[in-house]
Amino acid sequence: MTPPHWLKSVAWAALIWNFLGVIAFIMQMLMTPDMISKLPIEQQAAYSNTPIWSTIAFATAVFGGVLGCILLLLKKALARVLFALSLAGIFIQQFYNFIVINSIELLGASAVFMPIFVVVIAIILLLLSHKGKQQGWLL
């Protein structure tokens, strides 16, 4: 079956969105001790003591999302697996942010909006790729 015309636009927009996540990941990885020392004291501890499992989850989330979007553009059903991995990475990363370091206490209620937006977009991409597989848009 031929994919709907809007699918390509959605996939390109999602790819740009996920590339922004990659940029955020790279920026976090490039933070020097001097840069961290300029943050409020509570945030310094969060950036200085991030466990490797949270960093791996962040990488899985953003790179899985980018690869999923590329596969979506190529009409490959494997996009669904990558979107599922990306979503799992997001949930693990948010567990660290909200449960382990309590980012709401560190940053206030505004720290909730972007993570919710990220989760919603990831769920939509996973559902879209699932529907694409079911409808035969993705092979």
Short mmCIF file of N, CA and C in Angstrom, two decimals:
data_model
loop_
_atom_site.label_atom_id
_atom_site.label_comp_id
_atom_site.label_asym_id
_atom_site.label_seq_id
_atom_site.Cartn_x
_atom_site.Cartn_y
_atom_site.Cartn_z
N MET A 1 0.84 -1.18 0.00
CA MET A 1 0.00 0.00 0.00
C MET A 1 0.89 1.25 0.00
N THR A 2 0.45 2.26 -0.68
CA THR A 2 1.19 3.52 -0.75
C THR A 2 1.01 4.31 0.54
N PRO A 3 2.11 4.81 1.11
CA PRO A 3 1.98 5.60 2.34
C PRO A 3 1.25 6.92 2.06
N PRO A 4 0.60 7.47 3.08
CA PRO A 4 -0.06 8.76 2.89
C PRO A 4 0.98 9.85 2.57
N HIS A 5 0.55 10.87 1.87
CA HIS A 5 1.47 11.93 1.45
C HIS A 5 2.09 12.69 2.63
N TRP A 6 1.37 12.79 3.72
CA TRP A 6 1.84 13.54 4.88
C TRP A 6 2.95 12.81 5.65
N LEU A 7 3.10 11.52 5.41
CA LEU A 7 4.07 10.74 6.18
C LEU A 7 5.49 11.28 6.02
N LYS A 8 5.87 11.64 4.82
CA LYS A 8 7.22 12.14 4.57
C LYS A 8 7.47 13.44 5.34
N SER A 9 6.49 14.33 5.34
CA SER A 9 6.64 15.60 6.07
C SER A 9 6.77 15.37 7.57
N VAL A 10 5.96 14.47 8.08
CA VAL A 10 6.02 14.14 9.50
C VAL A 10 7.38 13.53 9.84
N ALA A 11 7.86 12.63 8.99
CA ALA A 11 9.16 11.98 9.24
C ALA A 11 10.30 13.00 9.21
N TRP A 12 10.25 13.94 8.27
CA TRP A 12 11.29 14.98 8.21
C TRP A 12 11.24 15.87 9.45
N ALA A 13 10.05 16.28 9.86
CA ALA A 13 9.91 17.11 11.06
C ALA A 13 10.42 16.36 12.29
N ALA A 14 10.08 15.09 12.38
CA ALA A 14 10.53 14.27 13.51
C ALA A 14 12.05 14.09 13.48
N LEU A 15 12.62 13.97 12.29
CA LEU A 15 14.07 13.84 12.17
C LEU A 15 14.76 15.10 12.70
N ILE A 16 14.25 16.26 12.32
CA ILE A 16 14.81 17.52 12.83
C ILE A 16 14.68 17.59 14.34
N TRP A 17 13.51 17.22 14.85
CA TRP A 17 13.28 17.19 16.30
C TRP A 17 14.30 16.30 16.99
N ASN A 18 14.51 15.10 16.44
CA ASN A 18 15.44 14.17 17.07
C ASN A 18 16.89 14.63 16.93
N PHE A 19 17.21 15.33 15.85
CA PHE A 19 18.56 15.90 15.72
C PHE A 19 18.79 16.96 16.81
N LEU A 20 17.75 17.69 17.19
CA LEU A 20 17.88 18.63 18.30
C LEU A 20 18.22 17.89 19.59
N GLY A 21 17.65 16.70 19.75
CA GLY A 21 18.00 15.86 20.90
C GLY A 21 19.45 15.42 20.86
N VAL A 22 19.95 15.08 19.68
CA VAL A 22 21.36 14.71 19.53
C VAL A 22 22.25 15.90 19.91
N ILE A 23 21.87 17.09 19.47
CA ILE A 23 22.64 18.29 19.81
C ILE A 23 22.66 18.49 21.32
N ALA A 24 21.51 18.31 21.97
CA ALA A 24 21.44 18.44 23.43
C ALA A 24 22.35 17.41 24.11
N PHE A 25 22.34 16.18 23.58
CA PHE A 25 23.20 15.13 24.13
C PHE A 25 24.67 15.51 23.99
N ILE A 26 25.05 15.95 22.81
CA ILE A 26 26.46 16.33 22.57
C ILE A 26 26.86 17.49 23.48
N MET A 27 25.98 18.47 23.61
CA MET A 27 26.28 19.61 24.48
C MET A 27 26.48 19.16 25.92
N GLN A 28 25.65 18.22 26.37
CA GLN A 28 25.81 17.72 27.73
C GLN A 28 27.14 16.96 27.87
N MET A 29 27.50 16.18 26.86
CA MET A 29 28.75 15.43 26.92
C MET A 29 29.98 16.35 26.88
N LEU A 30 29.83 17.50 26.27
CA LEU A 30 30.95 18.43 26.14
C LEU A 30 31.06 19.42 27.30
N MET A 31 30.16 19.31 28.28
CA MET A 31 30.24 20.23 29.42
C MET A 31 31.52 19.97 30.21
N THR A 32 32.28 21.01 30.36
CA THR A 32 33.54 20.93 31.11
C THR A 32 33.26 21.17 32.60
N PRO A 33 34.18 20.78 33.45
CA PRO A 33 34.01 21.08 34.88
C PRO A 33 33.83 22.59 35.13
N ASP A 34 34.51 23.43 34.34
CA ASP A 34 34.36 24.87 34.49
C ASP A 34 32.92 25.31 34.16
N MET A 35 32.35 24.75 33.09
CA MET A 35 30.98 25.08 32.72
C MET A 35 30.00 24.61 33.80
N ILE A 36 30.24 23.41 34.33
CA ILE A 36 29.38 22.87 35.38
C ILE A 36 29.46 23.73 36.63
N SER A 37 30.65 24.26 36.95
CA SER A 37 30.83 25.07 38.16
C SER A 37 30.04 26.37 38.11
N LYS A 38 29.62 26.80 36.94
CA LYS A 38 28.85 28.04 36.80
C LYS A 38 27.35 27.82 36.98
N LEU A 39 26.93 26.56 37.07
CA LEU A 39 25.51 26.25 37.29
C LEU A 39 25.18 26.43 38.77
N PRO A 40 23.88 26.58 39.10
CA PRO A 40 23.50 26.58 40.52
C PRO A 40 23.98 25.28 41.18
N ILE A 41 24.30 25.37 42.45
CA ILE A 41 24.93 24.26 43.17
C ILE A 41 24.15 22.96 43.06
N GLU A 42 22.81 23.03 43.09
CA GLU A 42 22.00 21.81 43.01
C GLU A 42 22.16 21.15 41.64
N GLN A 43 22.23 21.96 40.60
CA GLN A 43 22.39 21.43 39.24
C GLN A 43 23.80 20.89 39.02
N GLN A 44 24.77 21.47 39.70
CA GLN A 44 26.15 20.98 39.56
C GLN A 44 26.24 19.51 39.95
N ALA A 45 25.62 19.16 41.05
CA ALA A 45 25.66 17.77 41.51
C ALA A 45 25.00 16.85 40.49
N ALA A 46 23.89 17.30 39.90
CA ALA A 46 23.18 16.47 38.92
C ALA A 46 24.05 16.21 37.70
N TYR A 47 24.76 17.22 37.22
CA TYR A 47 25.60 17.05 36.03
C TYR A 47 26.91 16.33 36.34
N SER A 48 27.44 16.54 37.53
CA SER A 48 28.73 15.93 37.88
C SER A 48 28.61 14.45 38.20
N ASN A 49 27.45 14.04 38.68
CA ASN A 49 27.28 12.67 39.17
C ASN A 49 26.33 11.84 38.33
N THR A 50 26.11 12.21 37.08
CA THR A 50 25.20 11.46 36.23
C THR A 50 25.75 10.04 36.03
N PRO A 51 24.98 9.01 36.39
CA PRO A 51 25.48 7.64 36.21
C PRO A 51 25.53 7.25 34.73
N ILE A 52 26.40 6.34 34.41
CA ILE A 52 26.59 5.91 33.02
C ILE A 52 25.29 5.36 32.43
N TRP A 53 24.48 4.68 33.24
CA TRP A 53 23.24 4.10 32.71
C TRP A 53 22.27 5.19 32.24
N SER A 54 22.28 6.35 32.90
CA SER A 54 21.43 7.45 32.47
C SER A 54 21.97 8.06 31.17
N THR A 55 23.28 8.16 31.07
CA THR A 55 23.91 8.68 29.84
C THR A 55 23.64 7.75 28.66
N ILE A 56 23.74 6.44 28.90
CA ILE A 56 23.45 5.46 27.85
C ILE A 56 21.97 5.55 27.44
N ALA A 57 21.08 5.74 28.42
CA ALA A 57 19.66 5.88 28.11
C ALA A 57 19.41 7.12 27.26
N PHE A 58 20.08 8.22 27.58
CA PHE A 58 19.95 9.46 26.81
C PHE A 58 20.42 9.23 25.38
N ALA A 59 21.58 8.58 25.23
CA ALA A 59 22.11 8.29 23.89
C ALA A 59 21.16 7.38 23.11
N THR A 60 20.64 6.37 23.77
CA THR A 60 19.69 5.45 23.12
C THR A 60 18.44 6.19 22.67
N ALA A 61 17.97 7.09 23.51
CA ALA A 61 16.76 7.86 23.18
C ALA A 61 16.97 8.71 21.93
N VAL A 62 18.04 9.49 21.91
CA VAL A 62 18.20 10.44 20.80
C VAL A 62 18.70 9.78 19.52
N PHE A 63 19.66 8.88 19.63
CA PHE A 63 20.17 8.24 18.41
C PHE A 63 19.17 7.21 17.87
N GLY A 64 18.44 6.55 18.77
CA GLY A 64 17.38 5.65 18.33
C GLY A 64 16.28 6.42 17.60
N GLY A 65 15.96 7.60 18.09
CA GLY A 65 14.97 8.44 17.43
C GLY A 65 15.41 8.89 16.05
N VAL A 66 16.68 9.30 15.93
CA VAL A 66 17.20 9.73 14.63
C VAL A 66 17.18 8.57 13.64
N LEU A 67 17.69 7.43 14.07
CA LEU A 67 17.72 6.27 13.16
C LEU A 67 16.31 5.80 12.82
N GLY A 68 15.40 5.87 13.79
CA GLY A 68 14.01 5.51 13.51
C GLY A 68 13.40 6.42 12.45
N CYS A 69 13.69 7.70 12.53
CA CYS A 69 13.16 8.66 11.53
C CYS A 69 13.75 8.41 10.15
N ILE A 70 15.04 8.10 10.12
CA ILE A 70 15.68 7.79 8.82
C ILE A 70 15.02 6.55 8.22
N LEU A 71 14.80 5.54 9.04
CA LEU A 71 14.14 4.33 8.54
C LEU A 71 12.69 4.59 8.15
N LEU A 72 12.04 5.48 8.86
CA LEU A 72 10.67 5.86 8.48
C LEU A 72 10.68 6.52 7.10
N LEU A 73 11.64 7.39 6.87
CA LEU A 73 11.76 8.03 5.55
C LEU A 73 12.05 7.00 4.46
N LEU A 74 12.79 5.95 4.83
CA LEU A 74 13.11 4.88 3.87
C LEU A 74 12.01 3.82 3.79
N LYS A 75 10.93 4.03 4.55
CA LYS A 75 9.78 3.13 4.58
C LYS A 75 10.15 1.72 5.05
N LYS A 76 10.99 1.66 6.07
CA LYS A 76 11.42 0.39 6.64
C LYS A 76 10.73 0.13 7.97
N ALA A 77 10.21 -1.08 8.13
CA ALA A 77 9.48 -1.46 9.34
C ALA A 77 10.37 -1.49 10.58
N LEU A 78 11.68 -1.60 10.39
CA LEU A 78 12.61 -1.59 11.52
C LEU A 78 12.54 -0.27 12.30
N ALA A 79 11.94 0.76 11.71
CA ALA A 79 11.74 2.03 12.41
C ALA A 79 11.00 1.80 13.73
N ARG A 80 10.04 0.90 13.71
CA ARG A 80 9.23 0.62 14.90
C ARG A 80 10.10 0.14 16.06
N VAL A 81 11.05 -0.72 15.78
CA VAL A 81 11.94 -1.24 16.83
C VAL A 81 12.79 -0.10 17.39
N LEU A 82 13.29 0.75 16.52
CA LEU A 82 14.13 1.85 16.99
C LEU A 82 13.33 2.88 17.77
N PHE A 83 12.10 3.13 17.36
CA PHE A 83 11.26 4.04 18.13
C PHE A 83 10.93 3.45 19.50
N ALA A 84 10.75 2.14 19.57
CA ALA A 84 10.51 1.48 20.87
C ALA A 84 11.74 1.59 21.77
N LEU A 85 12.92 1.38 21.20
CA LEU A 85 14.17 1.54 21.98
C LEU A 85 14.34 2.98 22.44
N SER A 86 14.05 3.91 21.56
CA SER A 86 14.15 5.32 21.90
C SER A 86 13.22 5.66 23.06
N LEU A 87 11.99 5.19 23.00
CA LEU A 87 11.03 5.45 24.07
C LEU A 87 11.49 4.82 25.38
N ALA A 88 12.04 3.62 25.31
CA ALA A 88 12.57 2.98 26.53
C ALA A 88 13.70 3.83 27.11
N GLY A 89 14.58 4.33 26.25
CA GLY A 89 15.67 5.19 26.71
C GLY A 89 15.14 6.45 27.37
N ILE A 90 14.09 7.02 26.79
CA ILE A 90 13.48 8.22 27.37
C ILE A 90 12.95 7.92 28.77
N PHE A 91 12.23 6.81 28.91
CA PHE A 91 11.67 6.46 30.22
C PHE A 91 12.76 6.25 31.26
N ILE A 92 13.84 5.58 30.86
CA ILE A 92 14.95 5.35 31.81
C ILE A 92 15.60 6.68 32.20
N GLN A 93 15.82 7.53 31.21
CA GLN A 93 16.42 8.83 31.48
C GLN A 93 15.51 9.67 32.39
N GLN A 94 14.21 9.63 32.13
CA GLN A 94 13.28 10.41 32.96
C GLN A 94 13.16 9.82 34.38
N PHE A 95 13.35 8.52 34.51
CA PHE A 95 13.41 7.92 35.85
C PHE A 95 14.54 8.57 36.63
N TYR A 96 15.70 8.70 35.99
CA TYR A 96 16.83 9.36 36.66
C TYR A 96 16.48 10.81 36.99
N ASN A 97 15.92 11.52 36.01
CA ASN A 97 15.63 12.94 36.21
C ASN A 97 14.58 13.20 37.28
N PHE A 98 13.52 12.40 37.30
CA PHE A 98 12.41 12.70 38.20
C PHE A 98 12.45 11.93 39.52
N ILE A 99 13.01 10.74 39.52
CA ILE A 99 13.03 9.94 40.74
C ILE A 99 14.38 10.06 41.46
N VAL A 100 15.46 9.86 40.73
CA VAL A 100 16.78 9.84 41.37
C VAL A 100 17.21 11.24 41.81
N ILE A 101 17.17 12.22 40.90
CA ILE A 101 17.65 13.56 41.26
C ILE A 101 16.53 14.56 41.54
N ASN A 102 15.28 14.17 41.34
CA ASN A 102 14.13 15.02 41.59
C ASN A 102 14.28 16.38 40.90
N SER A 103 14.27 16.34 39.57
CA SER A 103 14.49 17.56 38.79
C SER A 103 13.41 18.62 39.02
N ILE A 104 12.25 18.22 39.48
CA ILE A 104 11.21 19.22 39.77
C ILE A 104 11.66 20.09 40.94
N GLU A 105 12.28 19.48 41.95
CA GLU A 105 12.80 20.24 43.08
C GLU A 105 13.97 21.12 42.65
N LEU A 106 14.81 20.60 41.75
CA LEU A 106 15.96 21.36 41.28
C LEU A 106 15.58 22.52 40.37
N LEU A 107 14.65 22.27 39.46
CA LEU A 107 14.37 23.24 38.40
C LEU A 107 12.97 23.84 38.46
N GLY A 108 12.12 23.30 39.31
CA GLY A 108 10.75 23.79 39.39
C GLY A 108 9.82 23.03 38.46
N ALA A 109 8.57 23.40 38.49
CA ALA A 109 7.53 22.71 37.71
C ALA A 109 7.77 22.81 36.21
N SER A 110 8.49 23.84 35.78
CA SER A 110 8.75 23.98 34.34
C SER A 110 9.58 22.82 33.80
N ALA A 111 10.25 22.10 34.67
CA ALA A 111 11.06 20.95 34.25
C ALA A 111 10.19 19.78 33.78
N VAL A 112 8.89 19.89 33.96
CA VAL A 112 7.98 18.80 33.60
C VAL A 112 7.54 18.90 32.14
N PHE A 113 7.39 20.10 31.62
CA PHE A 113 6.77 20.28 30.31
C PHE A 113 7.55 19.68 29.16
N MET A 114 8.84 19.95 29.07
CA MET A 114 9.63 19.41 27.96
C MET A 114 9.69 17.88 28.00
N PRO A 115 9.95 17.26 29.15
CA PRO A 115 9.93 15.79 29.18
C PRO A 115 8.59 15.19 28.75
N ILE A 116 7.49 15.82 29.14
CA ILE A 116 6.19 15.31 28.72
C ILE A 116 6.06 15.42 27.21
N PHE A 117 6.48 16.54 26.65
CA PHE A 117 6.44 16.75 25.21
C PHE A 117 7.30 15.70 24.49
N VAL A 118 8.48 15.43 25.03
CA VAL A 118 9.38 14.42 24.44
C VAL A 118 8.71 13.04 24.45
N VAL A 119 8.11 12.67 25.57
CA VAL A 119 7.44 11.37 25.68
C VAL A 119 6.27 11.28 24.70
N VAL A 120 5.48 12.32 24.62
CA VAL A 120 4.32 12.32 23.72
C VAL A 120 4.77 12.14 22.27
N ILE A 121 5.79 12.88 21.86
CA ILE A 121 6.27 12.75 20.48
C ILE A 121 6.81 11.35 20.23
N ALA A 122 7.55 10.80 21.19
CA ALA A 122 8.10 9.45 21.03
C ALA A 122 6.98 8.41 20.91
N ILE A 123 5.94 8.57 21.69
CA ILE A 123 4.80 7.63 21.62
C ILE A 123 4.10 7.76 20.27
N ILE A 124 3.91 8.99 19.81
CA ILE A 124 3.27 9.20 18.50
C ILE A 124 4.10 8.54 17.39
N LEU A 125 5.43 8.71 17.44
CA LEU A 125 6.27 8.09 16.41
C LEU A 125 6.21 6.57 16.47
N LEU A 126 6.18 6.01 17.67
CA LEU A 126 6.07 4.56 17.80
C LEU A 126 4.72 4.09 17.25
N LEU A 127 3.64 4.77 17.60
CA LEU A 127 2.32 4.39 17.11
C LEU A 127 2.22 4.56 15.59
N LEU A 128 2.82 5.62 15.08
CA LEU A 128 2.82 5.85 13.63
C LEU A 128 3.56 4.73 12.90
N SER A 129 4.71 4.34 13.43
CA SER A 129 5.46 3.26 12.78
C SER A 129 4.72 1.93 12.91
N HIS A 130 4.03 1.72 14.02
CA HIS A 130 3.23 0.50 14.18
C HIS A 130 2.09 0.48 13.15
N LYS A 131 1.41 1.60 13.02
CA LYS A 131 0.33 1.69 12.03
C LYS A 131 0.88 1.52 10.62
N GLY A 132 2.05 2.11 10.36
CA GLY A 132 2.68 1.96 9.05
C GLY A 132 2.99 0.52 8.72
N LYS A 133 3.43 -0.22 9.72
CA LYS A 133 3.69 -1.66 9.52
C LYS A 133 2.38 -2.40 9.25
N GLN A 134 1.37 -2.11 10.04
CA GLN A 134 0.07 -2.78 9.86
C GLN A 134 -0.56 -2.45 8.50
N GLN A 135 -0.44 -1.21 8.07
CA GLN A 135 -1.06 -0.78 6.82
C GLN A 135 -0.22 -1.11 5.59
N GLY A 136 0.98 -1.61 5.80
CA GLY A 136 1.85 -1.96 4.69
C GLY A 136 2.62 -0.79 4.11
N TRP A 137 2.65 0.35 4.83
CA TRP A 137 3.45 1.49 4.37
C TRP A 137 4.93 1.23 4.57
N LEU A 138 5.21 0.46 5.62
CA LEU A 138 6.60 0.14 5.97
C LEU A 138 6.83 -1.34 5.73
N LEU A 139 7.91 -1.63 5.09
CA LEU A 139 8.22 -3.03 4.77
C LEU A 139 9.44 -3.51 5.52
#
